[in-house]
mmCIF file of C-alpha atoms and ligand atoms in Angstrom:
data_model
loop_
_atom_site.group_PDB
_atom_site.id
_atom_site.type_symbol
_atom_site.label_atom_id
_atom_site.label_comp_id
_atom_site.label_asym_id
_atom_site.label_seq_id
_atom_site.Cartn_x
_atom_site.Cartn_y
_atom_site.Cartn_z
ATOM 1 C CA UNK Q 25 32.652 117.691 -82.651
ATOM 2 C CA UNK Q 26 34.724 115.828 -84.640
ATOM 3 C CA UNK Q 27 38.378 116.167 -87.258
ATOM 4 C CA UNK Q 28 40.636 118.110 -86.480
ATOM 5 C CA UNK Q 29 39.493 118.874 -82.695
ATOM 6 C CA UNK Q 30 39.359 114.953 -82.705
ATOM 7 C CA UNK Q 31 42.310 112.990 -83.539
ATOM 8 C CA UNK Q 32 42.286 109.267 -81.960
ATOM 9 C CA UNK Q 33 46.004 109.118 -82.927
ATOM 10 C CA UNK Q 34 47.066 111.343 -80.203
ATOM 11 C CA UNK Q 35 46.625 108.559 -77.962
ATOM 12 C CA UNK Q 36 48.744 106.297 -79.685
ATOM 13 C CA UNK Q 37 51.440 108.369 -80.218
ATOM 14 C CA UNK Q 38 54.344 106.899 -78.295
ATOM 15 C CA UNK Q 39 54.190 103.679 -76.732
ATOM 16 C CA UNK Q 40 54.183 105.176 -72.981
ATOM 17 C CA UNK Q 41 50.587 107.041 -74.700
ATOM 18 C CA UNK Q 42 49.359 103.559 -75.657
ATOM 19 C CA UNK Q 43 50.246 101.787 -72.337
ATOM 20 C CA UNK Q 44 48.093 104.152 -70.252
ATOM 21 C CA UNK Q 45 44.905 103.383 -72.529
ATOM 22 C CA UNK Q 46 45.128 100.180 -72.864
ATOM 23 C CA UNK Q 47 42.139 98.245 -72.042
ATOM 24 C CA UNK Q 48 43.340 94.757 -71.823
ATOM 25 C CA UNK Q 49 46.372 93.103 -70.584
ATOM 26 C CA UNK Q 50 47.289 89.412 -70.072
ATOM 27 C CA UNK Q 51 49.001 88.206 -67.022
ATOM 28 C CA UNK Q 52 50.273 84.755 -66.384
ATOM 29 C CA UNK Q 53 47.316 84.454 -63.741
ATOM 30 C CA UNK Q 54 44.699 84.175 -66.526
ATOM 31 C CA UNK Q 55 45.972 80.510 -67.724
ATOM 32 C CA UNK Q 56 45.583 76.667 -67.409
ATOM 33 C CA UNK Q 57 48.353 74.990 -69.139
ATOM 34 C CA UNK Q 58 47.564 72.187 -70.770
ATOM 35 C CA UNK Q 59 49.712 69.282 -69.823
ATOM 36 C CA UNK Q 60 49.613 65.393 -71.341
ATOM 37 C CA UNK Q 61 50.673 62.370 -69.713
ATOM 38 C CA UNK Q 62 51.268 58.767 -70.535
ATOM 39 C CA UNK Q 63 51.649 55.595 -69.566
ATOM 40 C CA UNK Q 64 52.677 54.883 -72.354
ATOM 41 C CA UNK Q 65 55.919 56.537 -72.947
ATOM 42 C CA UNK Q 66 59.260 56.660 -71.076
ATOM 43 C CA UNK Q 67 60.573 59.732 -71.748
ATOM 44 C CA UNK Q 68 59.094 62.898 -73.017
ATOM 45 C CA UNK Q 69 58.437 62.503 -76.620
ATOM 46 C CA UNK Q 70 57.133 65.320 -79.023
ATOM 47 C CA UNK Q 71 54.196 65.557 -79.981
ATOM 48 C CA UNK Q 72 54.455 65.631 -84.307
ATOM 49 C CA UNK Q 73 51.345 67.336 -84.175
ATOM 50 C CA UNK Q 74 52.189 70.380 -81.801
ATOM 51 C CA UNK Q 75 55.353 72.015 -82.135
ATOM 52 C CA UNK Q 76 57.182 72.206 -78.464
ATOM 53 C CA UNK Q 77 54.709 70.252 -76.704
ATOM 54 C CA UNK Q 78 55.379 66.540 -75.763
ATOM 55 C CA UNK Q 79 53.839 63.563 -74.260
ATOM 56 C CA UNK Q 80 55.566 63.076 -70.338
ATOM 57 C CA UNK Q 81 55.866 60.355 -68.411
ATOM 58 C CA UNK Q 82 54.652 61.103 -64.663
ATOM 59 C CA UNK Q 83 58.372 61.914 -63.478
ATOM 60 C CA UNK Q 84 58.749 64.709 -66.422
ATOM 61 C CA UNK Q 85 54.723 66.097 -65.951
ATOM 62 C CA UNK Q 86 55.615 67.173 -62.382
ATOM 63 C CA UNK Q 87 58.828 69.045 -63.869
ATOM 64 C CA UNK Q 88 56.593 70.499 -66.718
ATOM 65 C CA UNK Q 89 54.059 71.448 -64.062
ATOM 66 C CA UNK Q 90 56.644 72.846 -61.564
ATOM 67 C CA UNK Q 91 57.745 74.918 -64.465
ATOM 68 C CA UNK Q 92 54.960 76.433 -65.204
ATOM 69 C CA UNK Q 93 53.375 77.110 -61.313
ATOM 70 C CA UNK Q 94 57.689 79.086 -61.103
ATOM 71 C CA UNK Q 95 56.662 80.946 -64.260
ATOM 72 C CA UNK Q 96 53.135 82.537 -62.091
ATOM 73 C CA UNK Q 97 51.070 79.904 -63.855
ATOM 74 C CA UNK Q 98 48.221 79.055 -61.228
ATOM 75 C CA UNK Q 99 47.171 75.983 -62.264
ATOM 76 C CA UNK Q 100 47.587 73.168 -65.304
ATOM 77 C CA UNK Q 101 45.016 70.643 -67.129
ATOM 78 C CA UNK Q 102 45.805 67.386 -67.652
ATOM 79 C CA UNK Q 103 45.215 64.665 -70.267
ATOM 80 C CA UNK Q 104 45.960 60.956 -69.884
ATOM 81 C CA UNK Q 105 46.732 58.329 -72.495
ATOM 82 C CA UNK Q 106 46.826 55.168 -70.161
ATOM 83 C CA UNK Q 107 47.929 51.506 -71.999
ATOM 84 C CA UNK Q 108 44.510 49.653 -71.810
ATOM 85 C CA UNK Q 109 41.585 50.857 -73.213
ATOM 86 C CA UNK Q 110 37.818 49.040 -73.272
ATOM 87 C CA UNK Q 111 34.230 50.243 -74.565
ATOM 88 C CA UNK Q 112 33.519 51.588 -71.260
ATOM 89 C CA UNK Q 113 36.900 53.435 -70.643
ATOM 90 C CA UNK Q 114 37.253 51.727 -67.425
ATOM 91 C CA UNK Q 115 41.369 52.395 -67.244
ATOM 92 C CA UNK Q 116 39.566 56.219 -66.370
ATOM 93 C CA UNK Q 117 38.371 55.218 -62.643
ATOM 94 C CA UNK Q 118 41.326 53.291 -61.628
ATOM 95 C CA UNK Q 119 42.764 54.031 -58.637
ATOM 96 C CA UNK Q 120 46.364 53.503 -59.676
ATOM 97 C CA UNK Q 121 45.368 54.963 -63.267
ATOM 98 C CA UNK Q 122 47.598 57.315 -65.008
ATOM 99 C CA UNK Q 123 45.408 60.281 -64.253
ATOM 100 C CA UNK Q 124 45.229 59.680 -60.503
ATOM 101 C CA UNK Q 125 48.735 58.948 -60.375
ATOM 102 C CA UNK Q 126 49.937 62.327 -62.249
ATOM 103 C CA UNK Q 127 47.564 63.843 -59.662
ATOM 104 C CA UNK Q 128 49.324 62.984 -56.672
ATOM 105 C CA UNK Q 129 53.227 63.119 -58.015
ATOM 106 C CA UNK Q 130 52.408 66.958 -59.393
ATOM 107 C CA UNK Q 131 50.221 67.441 -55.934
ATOM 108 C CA UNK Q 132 53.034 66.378 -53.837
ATOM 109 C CA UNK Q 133 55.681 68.292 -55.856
ATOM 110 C CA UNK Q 134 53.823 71.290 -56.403
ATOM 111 C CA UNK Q 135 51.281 71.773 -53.781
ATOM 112 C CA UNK Q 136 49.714 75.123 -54.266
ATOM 113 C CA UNK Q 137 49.210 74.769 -57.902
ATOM 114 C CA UNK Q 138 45.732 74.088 -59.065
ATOM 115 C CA UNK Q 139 45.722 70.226 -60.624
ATOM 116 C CA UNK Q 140 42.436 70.460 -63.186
ATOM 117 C CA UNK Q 141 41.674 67.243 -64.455
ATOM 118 C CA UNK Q 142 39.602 66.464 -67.876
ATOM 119 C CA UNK Q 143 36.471 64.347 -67.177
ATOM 120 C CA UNK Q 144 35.849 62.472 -70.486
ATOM 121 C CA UNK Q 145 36.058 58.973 -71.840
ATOM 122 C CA UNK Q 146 37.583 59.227 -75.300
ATOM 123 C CA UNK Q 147 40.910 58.731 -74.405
ATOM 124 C CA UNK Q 148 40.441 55.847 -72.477
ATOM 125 C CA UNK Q 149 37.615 54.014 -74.664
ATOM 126 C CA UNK Q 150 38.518 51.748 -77.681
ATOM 127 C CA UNK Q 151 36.030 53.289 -79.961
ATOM 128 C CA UNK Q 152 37.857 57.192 -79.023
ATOM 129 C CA UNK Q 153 33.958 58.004 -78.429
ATOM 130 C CA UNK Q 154 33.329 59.894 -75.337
ATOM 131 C CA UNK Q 155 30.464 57.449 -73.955
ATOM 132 C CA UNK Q 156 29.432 54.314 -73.822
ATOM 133 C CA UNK Q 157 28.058 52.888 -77.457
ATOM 134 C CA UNK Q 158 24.701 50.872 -77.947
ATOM 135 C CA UNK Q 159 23.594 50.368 -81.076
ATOM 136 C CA UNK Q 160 26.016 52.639 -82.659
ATOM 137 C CA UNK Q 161 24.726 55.513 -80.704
ATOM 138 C CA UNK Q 162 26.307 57.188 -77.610
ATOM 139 C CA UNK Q 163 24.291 56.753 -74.393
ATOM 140 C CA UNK Q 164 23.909 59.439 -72.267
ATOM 141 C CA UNK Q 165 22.675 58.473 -69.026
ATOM 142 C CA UNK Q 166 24.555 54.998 -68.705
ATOM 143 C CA UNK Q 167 27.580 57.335 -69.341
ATOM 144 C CA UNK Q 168 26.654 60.079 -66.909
ATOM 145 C CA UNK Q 169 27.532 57.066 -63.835
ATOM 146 C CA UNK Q 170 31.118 56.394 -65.271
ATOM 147 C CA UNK Q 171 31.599 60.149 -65.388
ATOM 148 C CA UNK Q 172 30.412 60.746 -62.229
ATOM 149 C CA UNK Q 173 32.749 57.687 -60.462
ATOM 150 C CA UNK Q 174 35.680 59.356 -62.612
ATOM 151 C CA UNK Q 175 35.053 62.748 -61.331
ATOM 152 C CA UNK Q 176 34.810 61.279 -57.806
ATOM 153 C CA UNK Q 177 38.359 59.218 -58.471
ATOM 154 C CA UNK Q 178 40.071 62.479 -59.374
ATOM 155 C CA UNK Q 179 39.371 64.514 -56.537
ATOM 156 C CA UNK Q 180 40.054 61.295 -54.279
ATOM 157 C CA UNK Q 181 44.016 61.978 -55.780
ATOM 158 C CA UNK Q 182 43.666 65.144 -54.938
ATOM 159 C CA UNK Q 183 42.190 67.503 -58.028
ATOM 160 C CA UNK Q 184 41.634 70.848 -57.048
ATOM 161 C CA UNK Q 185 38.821 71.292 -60.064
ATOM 162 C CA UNK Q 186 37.253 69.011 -62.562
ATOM 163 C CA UNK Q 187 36.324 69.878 -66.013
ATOM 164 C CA UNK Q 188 33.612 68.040 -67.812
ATOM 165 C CA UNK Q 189 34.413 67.700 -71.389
ATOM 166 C CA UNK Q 190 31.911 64.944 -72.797
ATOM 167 C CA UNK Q 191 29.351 67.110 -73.429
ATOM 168 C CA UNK Q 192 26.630 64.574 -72.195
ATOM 169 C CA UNK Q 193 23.380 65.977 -70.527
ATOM 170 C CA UNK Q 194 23.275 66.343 -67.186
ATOM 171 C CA UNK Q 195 26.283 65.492 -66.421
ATOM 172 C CA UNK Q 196 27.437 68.951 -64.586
ATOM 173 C CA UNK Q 197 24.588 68.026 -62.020
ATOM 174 C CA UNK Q 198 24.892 64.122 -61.846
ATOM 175 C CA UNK Q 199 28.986 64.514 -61.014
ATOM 176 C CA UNK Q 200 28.015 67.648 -58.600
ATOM 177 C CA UNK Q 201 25.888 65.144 -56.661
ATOM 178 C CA UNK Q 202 28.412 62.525 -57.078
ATOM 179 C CA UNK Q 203 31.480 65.102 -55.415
ATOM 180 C CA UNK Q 204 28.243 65.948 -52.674
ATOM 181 C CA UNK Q 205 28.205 62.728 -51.805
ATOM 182 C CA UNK Q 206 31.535 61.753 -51.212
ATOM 183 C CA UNK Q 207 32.614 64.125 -49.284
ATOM 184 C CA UNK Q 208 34.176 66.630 -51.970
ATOM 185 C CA UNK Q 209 31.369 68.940 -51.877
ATOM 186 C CA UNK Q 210 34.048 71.678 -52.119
ATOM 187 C CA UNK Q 211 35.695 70.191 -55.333
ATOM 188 C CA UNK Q 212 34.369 73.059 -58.033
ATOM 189 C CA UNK Q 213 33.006 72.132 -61.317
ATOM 190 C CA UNK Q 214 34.624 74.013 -64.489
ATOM 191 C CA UNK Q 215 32.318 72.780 -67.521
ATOM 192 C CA UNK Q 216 32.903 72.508 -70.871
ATOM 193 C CA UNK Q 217 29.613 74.309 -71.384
ATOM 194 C CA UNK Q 218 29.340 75.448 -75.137
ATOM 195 C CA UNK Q 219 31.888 72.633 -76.245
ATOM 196 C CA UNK Q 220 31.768 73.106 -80.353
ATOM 197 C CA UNK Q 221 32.196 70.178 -82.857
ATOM 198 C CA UNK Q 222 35.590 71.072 -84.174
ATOM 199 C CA UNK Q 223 38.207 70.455 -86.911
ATOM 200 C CA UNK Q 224 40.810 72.927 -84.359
ATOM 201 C CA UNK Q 225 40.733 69.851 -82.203
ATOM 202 C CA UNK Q 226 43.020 67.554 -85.094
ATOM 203 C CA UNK Q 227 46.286 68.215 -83.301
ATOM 204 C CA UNK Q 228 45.184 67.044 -79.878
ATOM 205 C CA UNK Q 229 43.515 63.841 -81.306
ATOM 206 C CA UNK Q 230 46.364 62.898 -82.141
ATOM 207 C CA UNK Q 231 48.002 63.877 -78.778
ATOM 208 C CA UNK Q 232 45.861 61.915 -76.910
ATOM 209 C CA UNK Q 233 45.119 58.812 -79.198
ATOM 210 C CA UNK Q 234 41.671 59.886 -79.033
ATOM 211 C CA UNK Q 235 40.172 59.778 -83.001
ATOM 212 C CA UNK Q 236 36.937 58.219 -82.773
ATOM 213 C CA UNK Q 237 36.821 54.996 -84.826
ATOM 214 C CA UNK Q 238 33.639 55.723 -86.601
ATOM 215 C CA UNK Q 239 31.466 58.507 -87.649
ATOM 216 C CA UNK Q 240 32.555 61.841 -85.403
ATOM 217 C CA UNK Q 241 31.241 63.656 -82.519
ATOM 218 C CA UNK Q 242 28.434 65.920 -84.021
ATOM 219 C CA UNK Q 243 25.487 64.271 -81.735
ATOM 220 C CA UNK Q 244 27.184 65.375 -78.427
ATOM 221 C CA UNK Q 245 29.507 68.468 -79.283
ATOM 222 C CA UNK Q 246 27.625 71.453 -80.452
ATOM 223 C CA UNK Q 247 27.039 72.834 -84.204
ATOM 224 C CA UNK Q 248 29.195 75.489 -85.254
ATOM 225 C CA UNK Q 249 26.633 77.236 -86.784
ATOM 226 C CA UNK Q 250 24.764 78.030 -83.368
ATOM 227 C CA UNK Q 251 24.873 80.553 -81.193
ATOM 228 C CA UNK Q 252 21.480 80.259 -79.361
ATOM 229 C CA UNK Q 253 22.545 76.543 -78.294
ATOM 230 C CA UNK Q 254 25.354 78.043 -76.218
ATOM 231 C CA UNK Q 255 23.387 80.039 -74.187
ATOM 232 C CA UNK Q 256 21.000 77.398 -73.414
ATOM 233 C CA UNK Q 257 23.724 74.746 -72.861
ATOM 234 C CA UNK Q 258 25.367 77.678 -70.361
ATOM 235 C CA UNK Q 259 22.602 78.146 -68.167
ATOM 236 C CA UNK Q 260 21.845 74.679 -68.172
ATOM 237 C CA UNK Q 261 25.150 73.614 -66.450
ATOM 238 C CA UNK Q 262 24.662 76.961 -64.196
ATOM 239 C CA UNK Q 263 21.438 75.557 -63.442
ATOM 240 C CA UNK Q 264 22.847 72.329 -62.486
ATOM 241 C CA UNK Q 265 25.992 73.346 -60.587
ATOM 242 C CA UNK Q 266 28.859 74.588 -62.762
ATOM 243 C CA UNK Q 267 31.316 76.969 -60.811
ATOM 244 C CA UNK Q 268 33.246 78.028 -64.011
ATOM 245 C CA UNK Q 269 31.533 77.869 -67.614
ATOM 246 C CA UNK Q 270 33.984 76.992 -71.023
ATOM 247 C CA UNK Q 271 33.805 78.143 -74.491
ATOM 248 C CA UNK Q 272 35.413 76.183 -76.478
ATOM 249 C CA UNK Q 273 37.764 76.616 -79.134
ATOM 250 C CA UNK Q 274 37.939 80.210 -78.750
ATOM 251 C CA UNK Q 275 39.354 81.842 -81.704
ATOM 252 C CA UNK Q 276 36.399 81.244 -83.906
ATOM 253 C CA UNK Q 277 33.928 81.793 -81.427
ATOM 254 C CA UNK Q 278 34.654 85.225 -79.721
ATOM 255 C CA UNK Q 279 31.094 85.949 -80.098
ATOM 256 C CA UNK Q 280 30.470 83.278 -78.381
ATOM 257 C CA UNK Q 281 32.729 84.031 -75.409
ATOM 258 C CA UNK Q 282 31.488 87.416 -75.433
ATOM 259 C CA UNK Q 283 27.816 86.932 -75.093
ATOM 260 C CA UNK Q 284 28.330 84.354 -72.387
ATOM 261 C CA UNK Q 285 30.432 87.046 -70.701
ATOM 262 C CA UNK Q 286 27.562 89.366 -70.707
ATOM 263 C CA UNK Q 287 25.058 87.145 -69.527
ATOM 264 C CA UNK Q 288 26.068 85.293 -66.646
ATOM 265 C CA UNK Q 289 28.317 85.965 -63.420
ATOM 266 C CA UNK Q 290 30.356 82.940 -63.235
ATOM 267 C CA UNK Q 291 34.116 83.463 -64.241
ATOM 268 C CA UNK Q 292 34.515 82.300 -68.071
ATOM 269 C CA UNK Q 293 37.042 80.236 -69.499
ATOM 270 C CA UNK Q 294 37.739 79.985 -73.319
ATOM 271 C CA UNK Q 295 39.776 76.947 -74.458
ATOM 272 C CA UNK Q 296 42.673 78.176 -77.030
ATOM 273 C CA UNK Q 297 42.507 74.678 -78.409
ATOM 274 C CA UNK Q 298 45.387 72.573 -80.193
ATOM 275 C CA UNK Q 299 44.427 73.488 -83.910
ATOM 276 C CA UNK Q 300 44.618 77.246 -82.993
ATOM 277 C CA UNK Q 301 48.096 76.524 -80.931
ATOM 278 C CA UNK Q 302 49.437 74.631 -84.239
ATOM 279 C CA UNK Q 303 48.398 76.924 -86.830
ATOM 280 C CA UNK Q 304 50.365 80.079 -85.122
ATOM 281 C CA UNK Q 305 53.322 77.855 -84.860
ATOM 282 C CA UNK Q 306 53.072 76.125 -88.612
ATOM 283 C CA UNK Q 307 52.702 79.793 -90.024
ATOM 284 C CA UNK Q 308 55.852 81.272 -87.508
ATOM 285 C CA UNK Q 309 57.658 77.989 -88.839
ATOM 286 C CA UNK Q 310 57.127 78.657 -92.120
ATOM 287 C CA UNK Q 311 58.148 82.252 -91.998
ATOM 288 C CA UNK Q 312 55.157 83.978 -92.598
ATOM 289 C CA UNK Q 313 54.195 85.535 -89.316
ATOM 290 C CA UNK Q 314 56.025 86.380 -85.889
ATOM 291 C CA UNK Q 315 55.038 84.070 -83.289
ATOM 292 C CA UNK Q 316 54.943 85.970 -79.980
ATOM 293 C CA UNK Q 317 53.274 89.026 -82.129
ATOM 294 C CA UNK Q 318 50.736 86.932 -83.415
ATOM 295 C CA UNK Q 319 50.128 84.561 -80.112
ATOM 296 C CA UNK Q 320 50.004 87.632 -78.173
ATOM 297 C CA UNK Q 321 46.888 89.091 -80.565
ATOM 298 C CA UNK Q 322 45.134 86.368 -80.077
ATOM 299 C CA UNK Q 323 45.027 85.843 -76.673
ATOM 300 C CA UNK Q 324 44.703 89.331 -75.915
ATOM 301 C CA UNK Q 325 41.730 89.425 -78.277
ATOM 302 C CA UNK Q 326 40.462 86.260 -76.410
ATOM 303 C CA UNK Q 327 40.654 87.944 -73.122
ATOM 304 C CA UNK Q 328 39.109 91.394 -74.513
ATOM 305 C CA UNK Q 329 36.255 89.078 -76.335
ATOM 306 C CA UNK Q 330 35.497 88.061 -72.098
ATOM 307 C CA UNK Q 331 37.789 85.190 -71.122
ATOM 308 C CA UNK Q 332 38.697 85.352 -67.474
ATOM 309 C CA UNK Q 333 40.651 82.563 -67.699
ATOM 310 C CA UNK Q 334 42.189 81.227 -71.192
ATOM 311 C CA UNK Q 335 43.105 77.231 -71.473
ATOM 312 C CA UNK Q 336 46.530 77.607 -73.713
ATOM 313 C CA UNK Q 337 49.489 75.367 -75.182
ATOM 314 C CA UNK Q 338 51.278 78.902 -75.192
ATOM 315 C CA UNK Q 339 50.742 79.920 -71.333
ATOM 316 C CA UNK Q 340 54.596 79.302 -70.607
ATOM 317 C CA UNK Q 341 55.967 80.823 -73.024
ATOM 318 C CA UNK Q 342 53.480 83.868 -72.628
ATOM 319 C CA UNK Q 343 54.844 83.895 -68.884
ATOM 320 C CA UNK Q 344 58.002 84.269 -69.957
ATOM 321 C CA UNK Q 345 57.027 87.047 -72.828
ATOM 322 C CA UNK Q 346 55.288 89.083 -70.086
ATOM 323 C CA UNK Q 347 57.807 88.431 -67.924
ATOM 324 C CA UNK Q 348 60.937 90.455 -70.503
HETATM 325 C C1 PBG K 10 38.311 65.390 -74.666
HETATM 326 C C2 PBG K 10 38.853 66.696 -75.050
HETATM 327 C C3 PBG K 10 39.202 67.160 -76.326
HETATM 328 C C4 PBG K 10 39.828 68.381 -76.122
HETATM 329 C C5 PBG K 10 39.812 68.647 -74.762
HETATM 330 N N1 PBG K 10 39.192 67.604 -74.114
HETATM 331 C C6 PBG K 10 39.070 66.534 -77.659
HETATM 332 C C7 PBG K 10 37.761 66.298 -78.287
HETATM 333 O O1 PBG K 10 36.704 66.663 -77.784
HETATM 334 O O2 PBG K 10 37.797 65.658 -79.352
HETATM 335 C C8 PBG K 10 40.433 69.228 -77.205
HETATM 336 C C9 PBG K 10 41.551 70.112 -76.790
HETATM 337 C C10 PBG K 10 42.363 70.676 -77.895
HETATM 338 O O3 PBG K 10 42.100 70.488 -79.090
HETATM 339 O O4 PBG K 10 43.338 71.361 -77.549
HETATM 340 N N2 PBG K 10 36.966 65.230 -74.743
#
């Protein structure tokens, strides 16, 4: 049977129609807010490179953080710039460091939401790489220990998840085993599984200080152009402990977030990364498209591509949308 006895438009005919087919709908539970802190600055200070998102001192991330957890915002990421930084990103494991110390002033202020902390070395390494260098090359397995004592320092302040970003091997198991072994064995893992080698990460870069200083990130972060890789890279960290797996970005990789989504059973995050973030506000700036019409599309398509949970500048202000 088909036209006229079919007629997909009678569905869509009022917006009352369209509301009770719907397949997908956002809700403030699906999002991590991303959150930056520094040591470096006093007061909030905006971030050129991101429209409405700043740079907070501790005092100001636990007000950001409050504000999100009273919007219905379960839990928020956050990213450190600390004042020292040394080829082995030591300022990362220190006890006092800014990450540990954000962990316990937003813990304290805001118990039940989820702290998720980044476990990486580029913003706290001189070079901006996210490992340690020998002979111009980034070493895995020496870097897999200061990942592991990182991880381990987090959820000593009090991090409810950590979230491998380095995309080293092995790290996923070596930090599980680390956690295991200091008594944080219920600390889950979210990895950065299929972690892309991206141009949409410009805008945080600059966010975090984190540029590397020479050549780019192309021998740890995956190749745009594969799709295979993901999978294996997936089932690796699976294989080696993961409790939540990462796409990331996520706008130009819904495929990616989709297959993922059918082939495992872990809960999926996509990461709706800085360069995506800027681009919708640059283009709402400049006129040429609505921003809460177009940020809504794209998250909604990044949810119906498989994304249980969706890393976003926007979650806020999406609270607040869903909230009218
Ligand atoms: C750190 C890290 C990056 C992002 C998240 N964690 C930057 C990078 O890998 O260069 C990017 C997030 C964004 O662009 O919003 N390893």
């Amino acid at each position: 049977m088909s036209f006229p006895t079919q007629r997909p438009r009678r569905l869509r005919r009022t917006p009352t129609l369209r509301r009770l087919v719907r397949e997908t709908s956002l809700s403030p539970d699906n999002f991590i807010y991303p959150i930056f802190v520094s040591e470096v600055v006093d007061k909030a200070t905006p971030i050129a490179s991101m429209p409405g998102i700043f740079n907070f001192p501790i005092p100001e991330a636990v007000t950001e953080a409050k504000r999100a957890f009273e919007l219905g915002i379960p839990a928020v990421i956050l990213f450190g710039t600390p004042t020292k930084k040394d080829a082995s990103g030591s300022s990362s494991l220190k006890n006092d460091g800014i990450i540990q110390r954000a962990i316990r002033e937003i813990k304290a202020g805001v118990p039940d939401l989820l702290v998720v902390t980044d476990v990486c070395l580029c913003e706290y390494t001189d070079h901006g790489h996210c490992g340690v260098i020998r002979d111009g090359m980034v070493k895995n397995d020496e870097t897999l220990e200061i990942l592991a004592a990182q991880a381990v320092s987090h959820a000593e302040a009090g991090a409810d998840l950590v979230a491998p970003s380095d995309m080293m091997d092995g790290r996923v198991g070596r930090i599980r085993r680390a956690l295991d072994n200091s008594g944080h064995g219920m600390t889950p893992i979210m990895a950065y599984s299929a972690k892309y080698a991206s141009a949409f990460y410009g805008p945080f870069r600059e966010a975090a200080g984190s540029t590397p200083q020479f050549g780019d990130r192309r021998s740890y972060q995956m190749d745009a152009a594969n799709s295979q890789e993901a999978l294996r890279e997936v089932a690796l960290d699976i294989a080696e402990g993961a409790d939540i797996v990462m796409v990331k970005p996520a706008l130009a990789y819904l495929d990616i977030i989709k297959e993922v989504r059918q082939k495992v059973h872990l809960p999926v995050a996509a990461y709706n990364v800085s360069g995506e973030y800027t681009m919708v506000k640059l283009a709402a700036e400049r006129g040429i498209a609505d921003e809460r019409v177009l940020t809504m599309e794209i998250l909604t398509a990044i949810k119906r591509a498989g994304a249980d949970i969706i890393l976003s500048y926007h979650a806020p202000q999406v609270a607040r949308w869903l909230a009218e």
